[in-house]
PDB file of C-alpha atoms in Angstrom:
ATOM      1  CA  UNK A 265      -2.722  -8.330   1.764  1.00  0.00           C
ATOM      2  CA  UNK A 266      -3.378  -5.380   4.085  1.00  0.00           C
ATOM      3  CA  UNK A 267      -4.832  -1.915   2.873  1.00  0.00           C
ATOM      4  CA  UNK A 268      -3.153   1.150   1.395  1.00  0.00           C
ATOM      5  CA  UNK A 269      -5.014   4.407   0.962  1.00  0.00           C
ATOM      6  CA  UNK A 270      -3.344   7.471  -0.799  1.00  0.00           C
ATOM      7  CA  UNK A 271      -3.637  11.217  -1.921  1.00  0.00           C
ATOM      8  CA  UNK A 272      -1.100  12.330  -4.537  1.00  0.00           C
ATOM      9  CA  UNK A 273      -0.593  16.295  -4.886  1.00  0.00           C
ATOM     10  CA  UNK A 274       2.117  18.255  -6.753  1.00  0.00           C
ATOM     11  CA  UNK A 275       3.163  19.313  -3.025  1.00  0.00           C
ATOM     12  CA  UNK A 276       3.323  16.042  -1.107  1.00  0.00           C
ATOM     13  CA  UNK A 277       1.900  12.366  -1.109  1.00  0.00           C
ATOM     14  CA  UNK A 278      -0.256  10.953   1.655  1.00  0.00           C
ATOM     15  CA  UNK A 279      -0.357   7.047   2.355  1.00  0.00           C
ATOM     16  CA  UNK A 280      -2.461   5.665   5.061  1.00  0.00           C
ATOM     17  CA  UNK A 281      -1.225   1.854   5.576  1.00  0.00           C
ATOM     18  CA  UNK A 282      -2.319  -0.666   8.195  1.00  0.00           C
ATOM     19  CA  UNK A 283       0.318  -2.857   9.940  1.00  0.00           C
ATOM     20  CA  UNK A 284      -0.898  -6.724  10.093  1.00  0.00           C
ATOM     21  CA  UNK A 285       0.253  -9.231   8.267  1.00  0.00           C
ATOM     22  CA  UNK A 286      -1.475 -12.638   8.547  1.00  0.00           C
ATOM     23  CA  UNK A 287      -1.882 -16.047   6.692  1.00  0.00           C
ATOM     24  CA  UNK A 288      -4.431 -16.973   4.557  1.00  0.00           C
ATOM     25  CA  UNK A 289      -6.458 -18.213   7.263  1.00  0.00           C
ATOM     26  CA  UNK A 290      -6.503 -14.801   8.379  1.00  0.00           C
ATOM     27  CA  UNK A 291      -4.351 -15.387  11.822  1.00  0.00           C
ATOM     28  CA  UNK A 292      -2.000 -12.611  12.714  1.00  0.00           C
ATOM     29  CA  UNK A 293       1.468 -13.193  12.348  1.00  0.00           C
ATOM     30  CA  UNK A 294       3.239  -9.561  13.043  1.00  0.00           C
ATOM     31  CA  UNK A 295       2.277  -6.062  13.037  1.00  0.00           C
ATOM     32  CA  UNK A 296       4.869  -3.310  12.020  1.00  0.00           C
ATOM     33  CA  UNK A 297       4.927  -0.405   9.725  1.00  0.00           C
ATOM     34  CA  UNK A 298       4.811  -1.630   6.159  1.00  0.00           C
ATOM     35  CA  UNK A 299       6.460   1.551   4.398  1.00  0.00           C
ATOM     36  CA  UNK A 300      10.020   1.187   3.445  1.00  0.00           C
ATOM     37  CA  UNK A 301      11.773   4.850   3.032  1.00  0.00           C
ATOM     38  CA  UNK A 302      14.628   5.330   0.837  1.00  0.00           C
ATOM     39  CA  UNK A 303      17.521   6.562   3.474  1.00  0.00           C
ATOM     40  CA  UNK A 304      18.626   9.777   1.227  1.00  0.00           C
ATOM     41  CA  UNK A 305      15.812  10.923  -1.054  1.00  0.00           C
ATOM     42  CA  UNK A 306      12.111  11.419  -0.965  1.00  0.00           C
ATOM     43  CA  UNK A 307      10.964   7.934  -1.919  1.00  0.00           C
ATOM     44  CA  UNK A 308       8.649   5.200  -0.249  1.00  0.00           C
ATOM     45  CA  UNK A 309       7.783   1.785  -1.223  1.00  0.00           C
ATOM     46  CA  UNK A 310       4.648  -0.436   0.371  1.00  0.00           C
ATOM     47  CA  UNK A 311       3.519  -3.637  -0.788  1.00  0.00           C
ATOM     48  CA  UNK A 312       0.318  -5.789  -0.356  1.00  0.00           C
ATOM     49  CA  UNK A 313       0.596  -9.395  -0.628  1.00  0.00           C
ATOM     50  CA  UNK A 314       3.215 -12.018   0.308  1.00  0.00           C
ATOM     51  CA  UNK A 315       5.316 -10.844   2.672  1.00  0.00           C
ATOM     52  CA  UNK A 316       8.560 -12.686   1.583  1.00  0.00           C
ATOM     53  CA  UNK A 317       8.449 -11.208  -1.916  1.00  0.00           C
ATOM     54  CA  UNK A 318       7.130  -7.949  -1.057  1.00  0.00           C
ATOM     55  CA  UNK A 319      10.315  -7.672   1.377  1.00  0.00           C
ATOM     56  CA  UNK A 320      12.406  -7.897  -1.802  1.00  0.00           C
ATOM     57  CA  UNK A 321      10.648  -5.836  -3.942  1.00  0.00           C
ATOM     58  CA  UNK A 322      10.930  -3.305  -1.016  1.00  0.00           C
ATOM     59  CA  UNK A 323      14.735  -3.493  -0.701  1.00  0.00           C
ATOM     60  CA  UNK A 324      15.502  -3.756  -4.331  1.00  0.00           C
ATOM     61  CA  UNK A 325      13.563  -0.436  -5.170  1.00  0.00           C
ATOM     62  CA  UNK A 326      14.489   1.545  -1.977  1.00  0.00           C
ATOM     63  CA  UNK A 327      18.100   0.678  -2.249  1.00  0.00           C
ATOM     64  CA  UNK A 328      17.954   1.141  -5.889  1.00  0.00           C
ATOM     65  CA  UNK A 329      16.618   4.985  -5.284  1.00  0.00           C
ATOM     66  CA  UNK A 330      19.281   5.750  -2.685  1.00  0.00           C
ATOM     67  CA  UNK A 331      22.094   4.693  -5.282  1.00  0.00           C
ATOM     68  CA  UNK A 332      20.856   5.768  -8.296  1.00  0.00           C
ATOM     69  CA  UNK A 333      18.337   8.532  -7.924  1.00  0.00           C
ATOM     70  CA  UNK A 334      14.326   8.318  -8.036  1.00  0.00           C
ATOM     71  CA  UNK A 335      14.095   8.689 -11.743  1.00  0.00           C
ATOM     72  CA  UNK A 336      16.581   6.539 -12.715  1.00  0.00           C
ATOM     73  CA  UNK A 337      15.214   3.440 -10.321  1.00  0.00           C
ATOM     74  CA  UNK A 338      11.614   4.048 -11.943  1.00  0.00           C
ATOM     75  CA  UNK A 339      13.582   4.006 -15.429  1.00  0.00           C
ATOM     76  CA  UNK A 340      15.119   0.732 -14.409  1.00  0.00           C
ATOM     77  CA  UNK A 341      11.745  -0.848 -13.292  1.00  0.00           C
ATOM     78  CA  UNK A 342      10.403   0.384 -16.663  1.00  0.00           C
ATOM     79  CA  UNK A 343      13.290  -1.657 -18.207  1.00  0.00           C
ATOM     80  CA  UNK A 344      12.672  -4.855 -16.079  1.00  0.00           C
ATOM     81  CA  UNK A 345       8.981  -4.590 -16.811  1.00  0.00           C
ATOM     82  CA  UNK A 346       8.903  -6.440 -20.011  1.00  0.00           C
ATOM     83  CA  UNK A 347      11.330  -9.322 -18.905  1.00  0.00           C
ATOM     84  CA  UNK A 348       9.327  -9.987 -15.990  1.00  0.00           C
ATOM     85  CA  UNK A 349       6.372 -10.317 -17.999  1.00  0.00           C
ATOM     86  CA  UNK A 350       8.033 -12.697 -20.414  1.00  0.00           C
ATOM     87  CA  UNK A 351       9.612 -14.768 -17.844  1.00  0.00           C
ATOM     88  CA  UNK A 352       7.421 -17.821 -16.829  1.00  0.00           C
ATOM     89  CA  UNK A 353       9.657 -18.954 -13.893  1.00  0.00           C
ATOM     90  CA  UNK A 354       9.502 -15.294 -12.702  1.00  0.00           C
ATOM     91  CA  UNK A 355       5.677 -14.737 -12.943  1.00  0.00           C
ATOM     92  CA  UNK A 356       5.226 -18.255 -11.317  1.00  0.00           C
ATOM     93  CA  UNK A 357       7.090 -17.448  -8.371  1.00  0.00           C
ATOM     94  CA  UNK A 358       5.337 -13.893  -7.845  1.00  0.00           C
ATOM     95  CA  UNK A 359       1.888 -15.082  -8.626  1.00  0.00           C
ATOM     96  CA  UNK A 360      -1.039 -16.840  -6.582  1.00  0.00           C
ATOM     97  CA  UNK A 361      -0.427 -16.826  -3.069  1.00  0.00           C
ATOM     98  CA  UNK A 362       2.654 -15.345  -3.549  1.00  0.00           C
ATOM     99  CA  UNK A 363       1.774 -12.169  -5.502  1.00  0.00           C
ATOM    100  CA  UNK A 364       2.836  -8.663  -4.830  1.00  0.00           C
ATOM    101  CA  UNK A 365       1.698  -5.369  -5.302  1.00  0.00           C
ATOM    102  CA  UNK A 366       4.033  -2.548  -5.095  1.00  0.00           C
ATOM    103  CA  UNK A 367       3.012   0.933  -4.445  1.00  0.00           C
ATOM    104  CA  UNK A 368       5.990   3.724  -5.079  1.00  0.00           C
ATOM    105  CA  UNK A 369       5.201   7.372  -4.031  1.00  0.00           C
ATOM    106  CA  UNK A 370       8.040  10.049  -3.846  1.00  0.00           C
ATOM    107  CA  UNK A 371       8.711  13.766  -4.984  1.00  0.00           C
ATOM    108  CA  UNK A 372      11.301  14.757  -7.587  1.00  0.00           C
ATOM    109  CA  UNK A 373      11.482  17.963  -9.262  1.00  0.00           C
ATOM    110  CA  UNK A 374      10.301  16.263 -12.685  1.00  0.00           C
ATOM    111  CA  UNK A 375       7.161  15.062 -11.554  1.00  0.00           C
ATOM    112  CA  UNK A 376       6.444  17.092  -8.306  1.00  0.00           C
ATOM    113  CA  UNK A 377       4.616  14.465  -5.848  1.00  0.00           C
ATOM    114  CA  UNK A 378       3.670  11.211  -7.333  1.00  0.00           C
ATOM    115  CA  UNK A 379       2.049   7.824  -6.745  1.00  0.00           C
ATOM    116  CA  UNK A 380       2.658   4.729  -8.743  1.00  0.00           C
ATOM    117  CA  UNK A 381       1.674   0.996  -8.478  1.00  0.00           C
ATOM    118  CA  UNK A 382       2.350  -2.324 -10.169  1.00  0.00           C
ATOM    119  CA  UNK A 383       1.284  -5.799 -10.048  1.00  0.00           C
ATOM    120  CA  UNK A 384       2.623  -9.111 -10.407  1.00  0.00           C
ATOM    121  CA  UNK A 385      -0.323 -10.800 -11.554  1.00  0.00           C
ATOM    122  CA  UNK A 386      -3.522 -10.564 -13.560  1.00  0.00           C
ATOM    123  CA  UNK A 387      -4.060  -9.321 -16.761  1.00  0.00           C
ATOM    124  CA  UNK A 388      -2.026  -5.723 -16.352  1.00  0.00           C
ATOM    125  CA  UNK A 389       0.832  -7.508 -14.318  1.00  0.00           C
ATOM    126  CA  UNK A 390       3.977  -5.373 -14.499  1.00  0.00           C
ATOM    127  CA  UNK A 391       2.399  -2.750 -15.985  1.00  0.00           C
ATOM    128  CA  UNK A 392       3.195   0.739 -14.136  1.00  0.00           C
ATOM    129  CA  UNK A 393       0.097   2.650 -13.248  1.00  0.00           C
ATOM    130  CA  UNK A 394       0.150   6.087 -12.126  1.00  0.00           C
ATOM    131  CA  UNK A 395      -2.998   6.489  -9.725  1.00  0.00           C
ATOM    132  CA  UNK A 396      -5.505   9.364  -9.265  1.00  0.00           C
ATOM    133  CA  UNK A 397      -5.881  12.042  -6.961  1.00  0.00           C
ATOM    134  CA  UNK A 398      -6.897   9.731  -4.356  1.00  0.00           C
ATOM    135  CA  UNK A 399      -6.859   5.486  -4.397  1.00  0.00           C
ATOM    136  CA  UNK A 400      -7.843   2.871  -2.109  1.00  0.00           C
ATOM    137  CA  UNK A 401      -6.113  -0.675  -2.869  1.00  0.00           C
ATOM    138  CA  UNK A 402      -7.211  -3.296   0.115  1.00  0.00           C
ATOM    139  CA  UNK A 403      -9.703  -5.736   1.222  1.00  0.00           C
ATOM    140  CA  UNK A 404     -13.159  -4.901   0.303  1.00  0.00           C
ATOM    141  CA  UNK A 405     -16.771  -6.543   0.483  1.00  0.00           C
ATOM    142  CA  UNK A 406     -18.298  -5.104  -2.784  1.00  0.00           C
ATOM    143  CA  UNK A 407     -20.752  -3.107  -0.242  1.00  0.00           C
ATOM    144  CA  UNK A 408     -22.164   0.698  -0.570  1.00  0.00           C
ATOM    145  CA  UNK A 409     -19.578   3.229  -1.154  1.00  0.00           C
ATOM    146  CA  UNK A 410     -22.021   5.801  -1.822  1.00  0.00           C
ATOM    147  CA  UNK A 411     -20.853   7.568   1.545  1.00  0.00           C
ATOM    148  CA  UNK A 412     -17.514   8.144   0.879  1.00  0.00           C
ATOM    149  CA  UNK A 413     -16.435  11.797  -0.300  1.00  0.00           C
ATOM    150  CA  UNK A 414     -13.291  12.336  -2.017  1.00  0.00           C
ATOM    151  CA  UNK A 415     -10.912  15.364  -1.880  1.00  0.00           C
ATOM    152  CA  UNK A 416     -12.679  18.517  -3.218  1.00  0.00           C
ATOM    153  CA  UNK A 417     -10.555  21.239  -5.214  1.00  0.00           C
ATOM    154  CA  UNK A 418      -8.988  23.656  -3.002  1.00  0.00           C
ATOM    155  CA  UNK A 419      -9.261  21.173   0.448  1.00  0.00           C
ATOM    156  CA  UNK A 420      -6.524  20.316   2.145  1.00  0.00           C
ATOM    157  CA  UNK A 421      -5.295  16.789   1.295  1.00  0.00           C
ATOM    158  CA  UNK A 422      -3.780  16.138   4.921  1.00  0.00           C
ATOM    159  CA  UNK A 423      -7.056  17.179   6.560  1.00  0.00           C
ATOM    160  CA  UNK A 424      -8.869  14.951   4.501  1.00  0.00           C
ATOM    161  CA  UNK A 425      -6.322  11.779   4.886  1.00  0.00           C
ATOM    162  CA  UNK A 426      -6.178  12.543   8.580  1.00  0.00           C
ATOM    163  CA  UNK A 427     -10.099  12.607   8.964  1.00  0.00           C
ATOM    164  CA  UNK A 428     -12.116  10.857   6.223  1.00  0.00           C
ATOM    165  CA  UNK A 429      -9.361   8.629   5.047  1.00  0.00           C
ATOM    166  CA  UNK A 430      -8.954   7.177   8.616  1.00  0.00           C
ATOM    167  CA  UNK A 431     -12.947   7.029   8.722  1.00  0.00           C
ATOM    168  CA  UNK A 432     -12.592   4.977   5.448  1.00  0.00           C
ATOM    169  CA  UNK A 433      -9.870   2.517   6.817  1.00  0.00           C
ATOM    170  CA  UNK A 434     -11.817   1.930   9.656  1.00  0.00           C
ATOM    171  CA  UNK A 435     -14.774   1.022   7.515  1.00  0.00           C
ATOM    172  CA  UNK A 436     -12.786  -1.034   5.756  1.00  0.00           C
ATOM    173  CA  UNK A 437     -11.322  -2.670   8.731  1.00  0.00           C
ATOM    174  CA  UNK A 438     -14.658  -3.591  10.063  1.00  0.00           C
ATOM    175  CA  UNK A 439     -16.083  -5.584   7.108  1.00  0.00           C
ATOM    176  CA  UNK A 440     -15.201  -8.927   5.790  1.00  0.00           C
ATOM    177  CA  UNK A 441     -13.587  -8.821   2.678  1.00  0.00           C
ATOM    178  CA  UNK A 442     -10.982 -11.212   0.442  1.00  0.00           C
ATOM    179  CA  UNK A 443      -7.619 -10.605   0.540  1.00  0.00           C
ATOM    180  CA  UNK A 444      -6.488 -12.673  -2.352  1.00  0.00           C
ATOM    181  CA  UNK A 445      -8.452 -14.827  -5.062  1.00  0.00           C
ATOM    182  CA  UNK A 446      -9.280 -18.168  -3.693  1.00  0.00           C
ATOM    183  CA  UNK A 447      -8.950 -17.296   0.018  1.00  0.00           C
ATOM    184  CA  UNK A 448     -11.890 -16.856   2.370  1.00  0.00           C
ATOM    185  CA  UNK A 449     -13.273 -13.772   3.974  1.00  0.00           C
ATOM    186  CA  UNK A 450     -11.776 -12.696   7.005  1.00  0.00           C
ATOM    187  CA  UNK A 451     -11.162  -9.277   8.601  1.00  0.00           C
ATOM    188  CA  UNK A 452      -7.709  -8.139   6.665  1.00  0.00           C
ATOM    189  CA  UNK A 453      -6.943  -4.700   8.193  1.00  0.00           C
ATOM    190  CA  UNK A 454      -5.600  -4.553  11.794  1.00  0.00           C
ATOM    191  CA  UNK A 455      -2.612  -3.745  14.173  1.00  0.00           C
ATOM    192  CA  UNK A 456      -2.021   0.095  13.681  1.00  0.00           C
ATOM    193  CA  UNK A 457      -3.123   2.766  10.924  1.00  0.00           C
ATOM    194  CA  UNK A 458       0.361   4.556   9.786  1.00  0.00           C
ATOM    195  CA  UNK A 459       0.220   8.169   8.045  1.00  0.00           C
ATOM    196  CA  UNK A 460       3.599   8.539   5.719  1.00  0.00           C
ATOM    197  CA  UNK A 461       3.796  12.096   4.095  1.00  0.00           C
ATOM    198  CA  UNK A 462       6.500  12.463   1.151  1.00  0.00           C
ATOM    199  CA  UNK A 463       7.593  16.135   0.449  1.00  0.00           C
ATOM    200  CA  UNK A 464      10.261  17.556  -1.132  1.00  0.00           C
ATOM    201  CA  UNK A 465      12.044  17.307   2.362  1.00  0.00           C
ATOM    202  CA  UNK A 466      11.742  13.647   2.636  1.00  0.00           C
ATOM    203  CA  UNK A 467       9.763  10.903   4.255  1.00  0.00           C
ATOM    204  CA  UNK A 468       7.972  10.980   7.516  1.00  0.00           C
ATOM    205  CA  UNK A 469       5.736   8.187   9.119  1.00  0.00           C
ATOM    206  CA  UNK A 470       3.456   8.186  12.338  1.00  0.00           C
ATOM    207  CA  UNK A 471       0.972   6.090  13.917  1.00  0.00           C
ATOM    208  CA  UNK A 472      -2.341   7.792  13.531  1.00  0.00           C
ATOM    209  CA  UNK A 473      -4.274   4.635  15.297  1.00  0.00           C
ATOM    210  CA  UNK A 474      -3.362   1.444  17.243  1.00  0.00           C
ATOM    211  CA  UNK A 475      -5.983  -1.466  16.957  1.00  0.00           C
ATOM    212  CA  UNK A 476      -6.040  -4.119  20.172  1.00  0.00           C
ATOM    213  CA  UNK A 477      -5.401  -7.268  17.608  1.00  0.00           C
ATOM    214  CA  UNK A 478      -3.230 -10.068  18.974  1.00  0.00           C
ATOM    215  CA  UNK A 479      -0.096 -11.482  16.918  1.00  0.00           C
ATOM    216  CA  UNK A 480      -1.538 -15.355  16.877  1.00  0.00           C
ATOM    217  CA  UNK A 481      -5.180 -14.309  16.510  1.00  0.00           C
ATOM    218  CA  UNK A 482      -7.526 -13.416  13.563  1.00  0.00           C
ATOM    219  CA  UNK A 483      -8.440  -9.924  13.188  1.00  0.00           C
ATOM    220  CA  UNK A 484     -11.325  -8.906  15.543  1.00  0.00           C
ATOM    221  CA  UNK A 485     -12.680  -5.141  14.742  1.00  0.00           C
ATOM    222  CA  UNK A 486     -15.025  -5.490  17.774  1.00  0.00           C
ATOM    223  CA  UNK A 487     -12.096  -6.410  20.186  1.00  0.00           C
ATOM    224  CA  UNK A 488     -11.771  -3.631  22.858  1.00  0.00           C
ATOM    225  CA  UNK A 489      -8.544  -2.229  24.352  1.00  0.00           C
ATOM    226  CA  UNK A 490      -7.166  -4.191  27.613  1.00  0.00           C
TER     227      UNK A 490
END
């Protein structure tokens, strides 16, 4: 899996994502940005879960947004959901270790800034959910979260995600968690922390922090930069 922290406002959507992909033992296979941006419209796709399946969803959805527009690809997804839920073959192909969780963020005149998510597994599989102002999805150890401060009314959301949001990513990076049911616990957030901003003008991604994780090894939050 990986981690996605989002903040959605009518003016803009902000996504924090890590950059490590790994196997069921937690060994890092690659490090790169996990957000796919449409080329011509303010819309991005980010996935957690199986990389191969996630790449297929990324390409199909982002290319559809470019070709048909954001509202039309969202309508097409809504129409596809019941078909995917009923297809045992399709659900089997994207469940278990192959499951995917898809986050969609964008801006349209009809919606303003928005952030949506669906999963390919579970009781709510293939049900599109509109996310709250702030949302986290990623490895979680079930520990105390009382220290986390959500964005307050009138607070600048970009300032919040660059400070409190980055602190949250560091916290979850330093704790063991399960990425997929049935997998062992390991450190699952690594590589880099990217901030993607989506507004009416388009999408932009920048790297806020780089961690000294190594391809071919497990993520170690205590490793020091060389």
